[in-house]
PDB file of C-alpha atoms in Angstrom:
ATOM      1  CA  UNK Z 183     -37.678  20.771 145.829  1.00 65.00           C
ATOM      2  CA  UNK Z 184     -37.750  24.035 143.442  1.00 76.00           C
ATOM      3  CA  UNK Z 185     -39.472  26.926 144.507  1.00 82.00           C
ATOM      4  CA  UNK Z 186     -42.371  28.260 142.368  1.00 82.00           C
ATOM      5  CA  UNK Z 187     -44.675  31.389 142.733  1.00 83.00           C
ATOM      6  CA  UNK Z 188     -47.860  30.909 144.612  1.00 85.00           C
ATOM      7  CA  UNK Z 189     -50.884  31.034 142.268  1.00 90.00           C
ATOM      8  CA  UNK Z 190     -54.330  31.204 144.071  1.00 93.00           C
ATOM      9  CA  UNK Z 191     -55.798  30.336 140.742  1.00 95.00           C
ATOM     10  CA  UNK Z 192     -54.323  26.812 140.996  1.00 93.00           C
ATOM     11  CA  UNK Z 193     -55.576  26.256 144.428  1.00 94.00           C
ATOM     12  CA  UNK Z 194     -59.116  27.374 143.479  1.00 95.00           C
ATOM     13  CA  UNK Z 195     -59.080  24.850 140.611  1.00 95.00           C
ATOM     14  CA  UNK Z 196     -57.977  22.029 142.896  1.00 94.00           C
ATOM     15  CA  UNK Z 197     -60.588  22.899 145.547  1.00 95.00           C
ATOM     16  CA  UNK Z 198     -63.306  23.125 142.856  1.00 95.00           C
ATOM     17  CA  UNK Z 199     -62.290  19.882 141.310  1.00 95.00           C
ATOM     18  CA  UNK Z 200     -62.490  18.350 144.722  1.00 96.00           C
ATOM     19  CA  UNK Z 201     -66.179  19.592 145.175  1.00 96.00           C
ATOM     20  CA  UNK Z 202     -66.888  18.091 141.780  1.00 95.00           C
ATOM     21  CA  UNK Z 203     -65.371  15.003 142.532  1.00 95.00           C
ATOM     22  CA  UNK Z 204     -67.254  14.653 145.681  1.00 95.00           C
ATOM     23  CA  UNK Z 205     -70.539  15.234 143.950  1.00 94.00           C
ATOM     24  CA  UNK Z 206     -71.064  18.400 145.720  1.00 92.00           C
ATOM     25  CA  UNK Z 207     -71.946  21.925 143.917  1.00 89.00           C
ATOM     26  CA  UNK Z 208     -69.030  24.190 145.121  1.00 84.00           C
ATOM     27  CA  UNK Z 209     -68.382  26.801 142.536  1.00 83.00           C
ATOM     28  CA  UNK Z 210     -68.984  30.030 144.828  1.00 92.00           C
ATOM     29  CA  UNK Z 211     -67.737  28.043 147.982  1.00 93.00           C
ATOM     30  CA  UNK Z 212     -64.602  27.174 146.274  1.00 95.00           C
ATOM     31  CA  UNK Z 213     -63.855  30.921 145.490  1.00 95.00           C
ATOM     32  CA  UNK Z 214     -64.714  31.810 149.090  1.00 96.00           C
ATOM     33  CA  UNK Z 215     -62.493  29.070 150.412  1.00 95.00           C
ATOM     34  CA  UNK Z 216     -59.672  29.849 148.499  1.00 95.00           C
ATOM     35  CA  UNK Z 217     -59.807  33.546 149.513  1.00 96.00           C
ATOM     36  CA  UNK Z 218     -59.919  32.394 153.368  1.00 96.00           C
ATOM     37  CA  UNK Z 219     -56.819  30.247 152.656  1.00 94.00           C
ATOM     38  CA  UNK Z 220     -55.022  32.942 150.981  1.00 94.00           C
ATOM     39  CA  UNK Z 221     -55.965  35.325 153.711  1.00 95.00           C
ATOM     40  CA  UNK Z 222     -54.546  32.869 156.282  1.00 93.00           C
ATOM     41  CA  UNK Z 223     -51.417  32.252 154.424  1.00 91.00           C
ATOM     42  CA  UNK Z 224     -50.750  35.968 154.074  1.00 91.00           C
ATOM     43  CA  UNK Z 225     -51.296  36.187 157.746  1.00 92.00           C
ATOM     44  CA  UNK Z 226     -48.994  33.388 158.828  1.00 88.00           C
ATOM     45  CA  UNK Z 227     -46.204  33.767 155.982  1.00 87.00           C
ATOM     46  CA  UNK Z 228     -45.678  37.313 155.442  1.00 84.00           C
ATOM     47  CA  UNK Z 229     -42.679  37.741 153.005  1.00 82.00           C
ATOM     48  CA  UNK Z 230     -41.767  34.097 153.541  1.00 84.00           C
ATOM     49  CA  UNK Z 231     -41.867  31.048 151.154  1.00 86.00           C
ATOM     50  CA  UNK Z 232     -44.909  28.906 152.097  1.00 87.00           C
ATOM     51  CA  UNK Z 233     -44.209  25.143 151.933  1.00 89.00           C
ATOM     52  CA  UNK Z 234     -46.711  23.391 149.655  1.00 88.00           C
ATOM     53  CA  UNK Z 235     -47.488  20.847 152.314  1.00 90.00           C
ATOM     54  CA  UNK Z 236     -48.775  23.868 154.537  1.00 91.00           C
ATOM     55  CA  UNK Z 237     -51.074  24.947 151.776  1.00 92.00           C
ATOM     56  CA  UNK Z 238     -52.375  21.589 151.562  1.00 93.00           C
ATOM     57  CA  UNK Z 239     -52.740  20.971 155.244  1.00 94.00           C
ATOM     58  CA  UNK Z 240     -54.688  24.454 155.824  1.00 95.00           C
ATOM     59  CA  UNK Z 241     -56.851  23.594 152.857  1.00 95.00           C
ATOM     60  CA  UNK Z 242     -57.710  20.154 154.202  1.00 96.00           C
ATOM     61  CA  UNK Z 243     -58.238  21.458 157.653  1.00 96.00           C
ATOM     62  CA  UNK Z 244     -60.573  24.199 156.662  1.00 96.00           C
ATOM     63  CA  UNK Z 245     -62.685  22.038 154.253  1.00 96.00           C
ATOM     64  CA  UNK Z 246     -63.148  19.548 157.222  1.00 96.00           C
ATOM     65  CA  UNK Z 247     -63.609  22.412 159.703  1.00 96.00           C
ATOM     66  CA  UNK Z 248     -66.500  23.639 157.321  1.00 95.00           C
ATOM     67  CA  UNK Z 249     -68.075  20.070 157.260  1.00 95.00           C
ATOM     68  CA  UNK Z 250     -66.913  18.989 153.661  1.00 95.00           C
ATOM     69  CA  UNK Z 251     -65.209  15.753 154.935  1.00 96.00           C
ATOM     70  CA  UNK Z 252     -65.805  13.998 151.441  1.00 96.00           C
ATOM     71  CA  UNK Z 253     -64.539  16.910 149.624  1.00 96.00           C
ATOM     72  CA  UNK Z 254     -61.369  17.024 151.915  1.00 96.00           C
ATOM     73  CA  UNK Z 255     -60.688  13.415 151.034  1.00 96.00           C
ATOM     74  CA  UNK Z 256     -61.001  14.236 147.275  1.00 96.00           C
ATOM     75  CA  UNK Z 257     -58.494  17.033 147.957  1.00 95.00           C
ATOM     76  CA  UNK Z 258     -55.945  15.053 149.643  1.00 94.00           C
ATOM     77  CA  UNK Z 259     -56.280  12.292 146.932  1.00 93.00           C
ATOM     78  CA  UNK Z 260     -55.492  14.717 144.208  1.00 85.00           C
ATOM     79  CA  UNK Z 261     -51.822  15.003 145.273  1.00 72.00           C
ATOM     80  CA  UNK Z 262     -51.666  11.208 144.597  1.00 69.00           C
ATOM     81  CA  UNK Z 263     -53.392  11.047 141.172  1.00 62.00           C
TER      82      UNK Z 263
END
């Protein structure tokens, strides 16, 4: 329940690892998706704390929407590993 500053680099690493675990080359894609997620968060949570679950839900939704269902599964599994 402790608050932490948001670090886009951590999100990028998690997405990139999800691509690797899914066996999909996603270096550049990981960067683009991270930027898109950060932009959406900035739009929806201006000057407000962002719950971690909202970041996860948004990232998973975006991965699924872009057709990366296996990557989305890997991303969601990371929180349990």
